[in-house]
Amino acid sequence: MTEEIYFENQYFAVSHLRAENAVFCRVKTSYVPMMDFQVAFNHIGELVEREKIGRMIFDKSNLITFHQPSMEWYHVHWKERMYQHGLKTYWKVLPKNDFFVQSVKIGRDKIRKNNPSFDFDKYDIRYFDRLEDALASEA
C-alpha cells in the first residue's frame, strides 16, 4: 500500500491510496467541531471528484464524542454528492467503546427517520474492529 499524503490538520490525516482507488481518513482527536468536519470533508470531496475514488477507509477509533449533526450532514449531503462521483464503499473503524458504537446505531436510526429518502443500502458500509482488518479487506 502506497500512501500519498493529501492533507493533514489538527483533526484529520488524509491520504490517497492510489493503487487501491481509495482515500484513507484518520481522525486524530477525540472530537471534531462540525465546521472543521465539513471543511475537511469538502476538501476530501475534491480529491474524490478529481480522482474518481470508489472507496473510503474512515478510521474513527480516536473519537470519544459522537456528534449527530455532523453525521447527518455527512450521510445526507456529503455522501449523496460523492455517490454521484463513484464513491460508494465506506469501511469504518470505530472506537473500542460500546457507548460510541451504540450512539452510531441510534444516530443511523435517527437519520433514517428524519430523512426517509436517504438509502443506506445503496452503499457498501462495513465496520471493522481494527484498522489492519479494514486495510487488508478486499473490495
C-alpha positions as CSV (number, residue, x, y, z in Angstrom):
1,M,0.0,0.0,0.0
2,T,1.5,3.3,-1.1
3,E,0.1,6.3,0.7
4,E,0.2,9.8,-0.8
5,I,-0.5,12.4,1.9
6,Y,-3.4,14.5,0.7
7,F,-3.7,16.9,3.7
8,E,-3.3,16.9,7.4
9,N,-4.6,19.3,10.1
10,Q,-5.1,19.2,13.8
11,Y,-8.2,16.9,13.4
12,F,-7.5,14.7,10.3
13,A,-4.8,12.9,8.4
14,V,-5.9,12.1,4.9
15,S,-4.1,10.0,2.3
16,H,-4.8,8.9,-1.2
17,L,-4.2,5.2,-1.7
18,R,-3.9,5.4,-5.5
19,A,-3.4,1.6,-6.2
20,E,-6.5,0.8,-4.1
21,N,-8.6,3.6,-5.6
22,A,-9.3,4.7,-2.0
23,V,-9.0,7.6,0.3
24,F,-7.9,7.0,3.9
25,C,-9.1,9.4,6.5
26,R,-7.9,9.1,10.1
27,V,-9.5,11.2,12.9
28,K,-6.6,12.4,15.2
29,T,-8.7,13.8,18.1
30,S,-11.5,12.7,20.4
31,Y,-13.9,15.3,18.9
32,V,-14.1,17.3,15.7
33,P,-16.2,20.5,15.6
34,M,-18.8,20.5,12.9
35,M,-17.4,23.3,10.8
36,D,-13.9,21.7,10.8
37,F,-15.5,18.4,9.9
38,Q,-17.4,19.9,6.9
39,V,-14.3,21.8,5.7
40,A,-12.2,18.7,5.8
41,F,-14.8,16.5,4.0
42,N,-15.4,19.1,1.3
43,H,-11.7,19.0,0.7
44,I,-11.7,15.2,0.6
45,G,-14.6,15.5,-1.8
46,E,-12.4,17.5,-4.2
47,L,-10.0,14.5,-4.3
48,V,-12.8,12.0,-4.8
49,E,-14.2,14.0,-7.7
50,R,-10.8,14.6,-9.3
51,E,-9.5,11.0,-8.9
52,K,-12.8,9.1,-9.2
53,I,-12.2,7.4,-5.9
54,G,-14.5,4.5,-5.1
55,R,-13.7,3.6,-1.5
56,M,-13.1,5.4,1.7
57,I,-11.5,4.0,4.8
58,F,-12.5,6.1,7.7
59,D,-10.7,5.5,11.0
60,K,-12.8,7.0,13.8
61,S,-11.0,5.0,16.5
62,N,-9.8,8.1,18.3
63,L,-13.2,9.6,18.7
64,I,-14.9,9.7,22.1
65,T,-17.9,12.0,21.3
66,F,-20.4,11.2,18.6
67,H,-21.8,14.4,17.0
68,Q,-25.2,13.7,15.4
69,P,-25.5,16.9,13.3
70,S,-22.1,16.2,11.7
71,M,-23.0,12.6,10.9
72,E,-26.4,13.6,9.5
73,W,-24.6,16.2,7.2
74,Y,-22.0,13.5,6.3
75,H,-24.6,10.9,5.3
76,V,-27.4,13.0,3.8
77,H,-25.4,15.7,2.0
78,W,-21.8,14.7,1.5
79,K,-22.3,11.0,0.8
80,E,-25.0,11.7,-1.7
81,R,-22.8,14.2,-3.5
82,M,-19.9,11.7,-3.5
83,Y,-22.1,8.9,-4.8
84,Q,-22.6,10.9,-8.0
85,H,-18.8,10.7,-8.4
86,G,-18.5,7.0,-7.8
87,L,-17.7,6.8,-4.0
88,K,-19.9,4.0,-2.8
89,T,-17.8,2.0,-0.4
90,Y,-17.2,3.1,3.2
91,W,-15.1,1.0,5.6
92,K,-15.1,2.3,9.1
93,V,-13.0,1.6,12.2
94,L,-15.0,2.6,15.3
95,P,-13.6,3.2,18.7
96,K,-13.5,0.3,21.1
97,N,-16.2,2.0,23.1
98,D,-19.6,0.3,23.5
99,F,-21.4,3.7,24.2
100,F,-20.0,5.2,20.9
101,V,-20.9,2.1,18.9
102,Q,-24.5,2.3,20.3
103,S,-24.6,6.0,19.6
104,V,-23.8,5.2,15.9
105,K,-26.7,2.8,15.7
106,I,-29.1,5.3,17.3
107,G,-27.7,8.0,15.0
108,R,-28.3,5.9,11.9
109,D,-31.9,5.2,13.0
110,K,-32.5,8.9,13.6
111,I,-31.1,9.8,10.1
112,R,-33.4,7.2,8.6
113,K,-36.4,8.6,10.4
114,N,-35.6,12.3,9.6
115,N,-34.5,11.6,6.0
116,P,-36.7,8.8,4.7
117,S,-35.4,9.2,1.1
118,F,-31.8,8.5,2.2
119,D,-30.9,4.9,1.4
120,F,-28.2,3.4,3.5
121,D,-28.4,0.2,1.5
122,K,-27.1,1.7,-1.7
123,Y,-23.7,2.0,-0.1
124,D,-21.2,-0.8,0.9
125,I,-20.7,0.2,4.5
126,R,-18.6,-2.1,6.6
127,Y,-17.4,-1.8,10.2
128,F,-14.1,-3.1,11.4
129,D,-12.6,-3.5,14.9
130,R,-9.1,-2.9,13.7
131,L,-7.6,-0.7,11.0
132,E,-5.4,-3.5,9.8
133,D,-8.5,-5.6,9.0
134,A,-10.0,-2.7,7.0
135,L,-6.8,-2.2,5.1
136,A,-6.4,-5.9,4.4
137,S,-10.0,-6.4,3.3
138,E,-10.9,-6.8,-0.4
139,A,-13.4,-4.6,-2.2
